[in-house]
Amino acid sequence: KQEVTQIPAALSVPEGENLVLNCSFTDSAIYNLQWFRQDPGKGLTSLLLIQSSQREQTSGRLNASLDKSSGRSTLYIAASQPGDSATYLCAVGSGGSNYKLTFGKGTLLTVNP
Amino acid sequence: KAGVTQTPRYLIKTRGQQVTLSCSPISGHRSVSWYQQTPGQGLQFLFEYFSETQRNKGNFPGRFSGRQFSNSRSEMNVSTLELGDSALYLCASRFRDPYNEQFFGPGTRLTVL
């Protein structure tokens, strides 16, 4: 059974700082890994999708890496802004013919002006 | 291109009642998945439909059911509601195979009194 853990559970940083969010998973037989952002009471916004054959993906100030063999992914946010404040969720896509996303509990990020 | 839409956005029901939630995927997407999000359990997979067939199911009781129509729209039904069913129900769509990115709707907030 796939299990996904995100560390830290919460993070508070001053504006302008670079930061790293961590995600680990127990079963390395994955199709892909997706990072999402969730604002309070809202749905999920997809940030980055990394296929199992890829090592990293970049979008603007965001960079996500994947090390499938060690069961780890990191989301790097450069030059953080107050608007980046949200919960960041890591989701691992696995299961073969029974494909589904397994989510971590998320990291609550607060960027202080 | 319109995103995933869910109706209604908010719902209040009492124990023992039943409820039906609706999800319209992004145009051209044939896969629709449903997830339940609660503060305690986080995001958990309910089921996935593809071309009107349930392709995968999570570990939820039979009170939770769904269906998909020929236009890919999907409905989720919960019968005999319990207090613990109070949650944000999220629907996600993707184009076809597991290599594709999943896009989430804004969710339906269900409160059971």
Short mmCIF file of C-alpha atoms in Angstrom, two decimals:
data_model
loop_
_atom_site.label_atom_id
_atom_site.label_comp_id
_atom_site.label_asym_id
_atom_site.label_seq_id
_atom_site.Cartn_x
_atom_site.Cartn_y
_atom_site.Cartn_z
CA LYS A 1 0.00 0.00 0.00
CA GLN A 2 1.41 3.35 -1.06
CA GLU A 3 1.99 5.84 1.75
CA VAL A 4 3.02 9.45 1.25
CA THR A 5 4.59 11.65 3.91
CA GLN A 6 5.23 15.37 3.74
CA ILE A 7 7.67 17.22 5.92
CA PRO A 8 7.38 19.72 7.46
CA ALA A 9 3.67 19.87 8.30
CA ALA A 10 3.90 23.66 8.58
CA LEU A 11 6.45 26.25 7.61
CA SER A 12 6.61 30.00 8.20
CA VAL A 13 9.17 32.09 6.34
CA PRO A 14 9.83 35.77 5.63
CA GLU A 15 9.14 37.08 2.16
CA GLY A 16 11.98 36.59 -0.30
CA GLU A 17 13.32 33.38 1.16
CA ASN A 18 13.98 30.28 -0.93
CA LEU A 19 12.42 27.17 0.55
CA VAL A 20 12.14 23.42 0.07
CA LEU A 21 9.17 21.18 0.76
CA ASN A 22 9.73 17.45 1.08
CA CYS A 23 7.68 14.46 0.06
CA SER A 24 8.50 10.79 0.53
CA PHE A 25 6.67 7.68 -0.64
CA THR A 26 6.98 4.01 0.25
CA ASP A 27 6.44 2.23 -3.10
CA SER A 28 8.77 3.28 -5.91
CA ALA A 29 6.59 1.66 -8.61
CA ILE A 30 4.93 4.91 -9.64
CA TYR A 31 3.67 6.40 -12.88
CA ASN A 32 4.12 9.99 -11.87
CA LEU A 33 4.08 12.52 -9.04
CA GLN A 34 2.06 15.69 -8.95
CA TRP A 35 2.39 18.76 -6.73
CA PHE A 36 -0.73 20.76 -5.93
CA ARG A 37 -1.54 23.95 -4.13
CA GLN A 38 -4.72 24.37 -2.07
CA ASP A 39 -6.01 27.65 -0.72
CA PRO A 40 -8.33 27.52 2.33
CA GLY A 41 -11.71 26.00 1.47
CA LYS A 42 -10.83 25.71 -2.20
CA GLY A 43 -10.05 22.97 -4.68
CA LEU A 44 -6.60 21.87 -5.80
CA THR A 45 -4.48 23.73 -8.33
CA SER A 46 -1.95 21.60 -10.19
CA LEU A 47 1.55 23.05 -10.01
CA LEU A 48 3.84 20.46 -11.55
CA LEU A 49 3.62 16.92 -12.87
CA ILE A 50 6.75 14.76 -13.01
CA GLN A 51 6.64 11.49 -14.94
CA SER A 52 8.46 8.52 -13.42
CA SER A 53 11.14 8.73 -16.13
CA GLN A 54 11.90 12.38 -15.37
CA ARG A 55 14.18 13.87 -12.73
CA GLU A 56 12.73 17.34 -12.47
CA GLN A 57 10.23 19.86 -13.77
CA THR A 58 10.26 23.64 -13.61
CA SER A 59 7.56 26.27 -13.82
CA GLY A 60 8.46 29.86 -13.06
CA ARG A 61 9.77 30.08 -9.49
CA LEU A 62 8.90 26.44 -8.84
CA ASN A 63 11.15 23.45 -9.35
CA ALA A 64 10.22 19.90 -8.45
CA SER A 65 12.62 16.99 -8.40
CA LEU A 66 11.98 13.27 -8.25
CA ASP A 67 14.26 10.47 -7.04
CA LYS A 68 12.14 7.40 -7.62
CA SER A 69 14.66 4.90 -6.30
CA SER A 70 14.86 6.58 -2.92
CA GLY A 71 11.14 7.45 -2.85
CA ARG A 72 11.62 11.19 -2.55
CA SER A 73 10.49 14.40 -4.19
CA THR A 74 11.18 18.01 -3.32
CA LEU A 75 9.41 21.21 -4.30
CA TYR A 76 11.70 24.22 -4.38
CA ILE A 77 10.13 27.68 -4.27
CA ALA A 78 12.42 30.57 -5.11
CA ALA A 79 12.01 34.10 -3.79
CA SER A 80 8.83 33.35 -1.85
CA GLN A 81 5.97 35.87 -1.82
CA PRO A 82 2.98 36.33 0.52
CA GLY A 83 0.76 35.09 -2.33
CA ASP A 84 2.53 31.72 -2.10
CA SER A 85 0.87 31.14 1.28
CA ALA A 86 -1.23 27.98 0.94
CA THR A 87 -1.15 24.25 1.64
CA TYR A 88 1.08 22.32 -0.73
CA LEU A 89 0.14 18.72 -1.43
CA CYS A 90 2.22 15.98 -2.96
CA ALA A 91 0.36 13.18 -4.75
CA VAL A 92 1.84 9.97 -6.10
CA GLY A 93 0.20 8.27 -9.06
CA SER A 94 0.52 4.49 -8.87
CA GLY A 95 -1.43 1.25 -8.88
CA GLY A 96 -1.02 -0.11 -12.40
CA SER A 97 -4.44 -0.89 -13.82
CA ASN A 98 -5.91 0.46 -10.57
CA TYR A 99 -4.25 3.83 -10.97
CA LYS A 100 -5.04 6.48 -8.37
CA LEU A 101 -3.39 9.42 -6.66
CA THR A 102 -2.25 8.90 -3.08
CA PHE A 103 -1.86 12.18 -1.24
CA GLY A 104 0.33 13.34 1.60
CA LYS A 105 -1.21 15.40 4.39
CA GLY A 106 0.34 18.57 3.00
CA THR A 107 2.64 21.36 4.14
CA LEU A 108 0.98 24.58 5.30
CA LEU A 109 3.18 27.42 4.08
CA THR A 110 2.94 30.95 5.43
CA VAL A 111 5.05 33.66 3.83
CA ASN A 112 5.21 36.76 5.99
CA PRO A 113 5.56 40.21 4.38
CA LYS B 1 -11.03 26.00 -22.00
CA ALA B 2 -13.41 25.62 -19.07
CA GLY B 3 -12.13 23.81 -16.01
CA VAL B 4 -13.73 21.07 -13.97
CA THR B 5 -17.03 22.20 -12.51
CA GLN B 6 -18.86 20.78 -9.51
CA THR B 7 -22.37 21.39 -8.29
CA PRO B 8 -23.60 22.25 -5.81
CA ARG B 9 -20.74 24.04 -4.07
CA TYR B 10 -22.28 23.74 -0.62
CA LEU B 11 -24.78 21.31 0.81
CA ILE B 12 -26.30 20.78 4.25
CA LYS B 13 -28.07 17.51 5.00
CA THR B 14 -29.20 15.61 8.07
CA ARG B 15 -28.23 12.12 9.15
CA GLY B 16 -30.00 9.38 7.27
CA GLN B 17 -30.63 11.43 4.15
CA GLN B 18 -28.99 10.81 0.81
CA VAL B 19 -27.15 13.22 -1.44
CA THR B 20 -26.06 13.43 -5.07
CA LEU B 21 -23.08 15.48 -6.20
CA SER B 22 -22.31 16.34 -9.80
CA CYS B 23 -19.06 16.82 -11.70
CA SER B 24 -18.48 18.03 -15.26
CA PRO B 25 -14.96 17.28 -16.51
CA ILE B 26 -12.84 19.35 -18.84
CA SER B 27 -14.02 18.95 -22.41
CA GLY B 28 -12.38 15.92 -23.99
CA HIS B 29 -11.43 14.32 -20.68
CA ARG B 30 -12.92 10.87 -20.27
CA SER B 31 -11.64 9.94 -16.83
CA VAL B 32 -13.32 11.30 -13.70
CA SER B 33 -12.09 10.53 -10.19
CA TRP B 34 -13.66 11.42 -6.87
CA TYR B 35 -11.83 12.18 -3.62
CA GLN B 36 -12.96 12.92 -0.08
CA GLN B 37 -11.03 15.44 1.99
CA THR B 38 -11.37 15.66 5.77
CA PRO B 39 -9.13 17.32 8.36
CA GLY B 40 -8.32 14.00 9.99
CA GLN B 41 -7.80 11.70 7.02
CA GLY B 42 -6.70 14.17 4.38
CA LEU B 43 -7.49 13.37 0.76
CA GLN B 44 -8.70 9.85 0.08
CA PHE B 45 -9.58 8.24 -3.22
CA LEU B 46 -13.20 7.19 -3.65
CA PHE B 47 -13.46 5.88 -7.23
CA GLU B 48 -12.65 6.51 -10.85
CA TYR B 49 -14.87 6.28 -13.91
CA PHE B 50 -13.75 5.98 -17.51
CA SER B 51 -16.09 5.67 -20.46
CA GLU B 52 -19.06 5.08 -18.16
CA THR B 53 -17.34 2.20 -16.32
CA GLN B 54 -15.98 2.20 -12.81
CA ARG B 55 -12.31 1.46 -13.25
CA ASN B 56 -11.07 1.63 -9.68
CA LYS B 57 -12.52 1.94 -6.19
CA GLY B 58 -11.11 3.03 -2.85
CA ASN B 59 -11.84 1.68 0.61
CA PHE B 60 -15.21 3.26 1.26
CA PRO B 61 -18.47 1.56 2.27
CA GLY B 62 -21.10 0.69 -0.29
CA ARG B 63 -23.10 3.78 0.74
CA PHE B 64 -20.78 5.66 -1.59
CA SER B 65 -21.56 5.07 -5.24
CA GLY B 66 -21.16 6.83 -8.52
CA ARG B 67 -21.82 6.75 -12.20
CA GLN B 68 -20.68 8.37 -15.40
CA PHE B 69 -22.75 9.41 -18.35
CA SER B 70 -21.97 9.21 -22.06
CA ASN B 71 -20.90 12.88 -22.07
CA SER B 72 -18.35 12.04 -19.31
CA ARG B 73 -20.24 13.95 -16.64
CA SER B 74 -20.23 12.06 -13.37
CA GLU B 75 -22.39 11.90 -10.29
CA MET B 76 -21.56 10.64 -6.84
CA ASN B 77 -24.23 9.46 -4.44
CA VAL B 78 -24.00 8.95 -0.70
CA SER B 79 -26.91 7.18 0.96
CA THR B 80 -27.85 7.05 4.66
CA LEU B 81 -25.62 9.96 5.54
CA GLU B 82 -23.54 9.87 8.72
CA LEU B 83 -21.94 12.74 10.61
CA GLY B 84 -18.53 11.48 9.50
CA ASP B 85 -19.46 12.02 5.86
CA SER B 86 -19.05 15.76 6.37
CA ALA B 87 -16.19 16.65 4.06
CA LEU B 88 -15.03 18.44 0.96
CA TYR B 89 -15.69 16.20 -2.04
CA LEU B 90 -13.39 16.82 -4.94
CA CYS B 91 -13.68 15.64 -8.48
CA ALA B 92 -10.76 15.42 -10.90
CA SER B 93 -10.55 14.76 -14.61
CA ARG B 94 -7.78 13.74 -16.97
CA PHE B 95 -7.53 13.02 -20.65
CA ARG B 96 -7.13 9.28 -20.70
CA ASP B 97 -4.15 7.32 -19.42
CA PRO B 98 -2.28 7.58 -16.08
CA TYR B 99 0.49 9.67 -17.65
CA ASN B 100 -1.79 12.65 -17.91
CA GLU B 101 -2.13 15.46 -15.40
CA GLN B 102 -5.22 15.46 -13.19
CA PHE B 103 -7.22 18.66 -12.88
CA PHE B 104 -9.44 19.25 -9.89
CA GLY B 105 -12.70 21.08 -9.50
CA PRO B 106 -13.52 23.52 -6.66
CA GLY B 107 -15.23 20.83 -4.61
CA THR B 108 -18.58 20.39 -2.90
CA ARG B 109 -18.60 21.11 0.82
CA LEU B 110 -21.03 18.66 2.45
CA THR B 111 -22.14 19.22 6.03
CA VAL B 112 -24.15 16.51 7.76
CA LEU B 113 -26.07 17.59 10.86
#
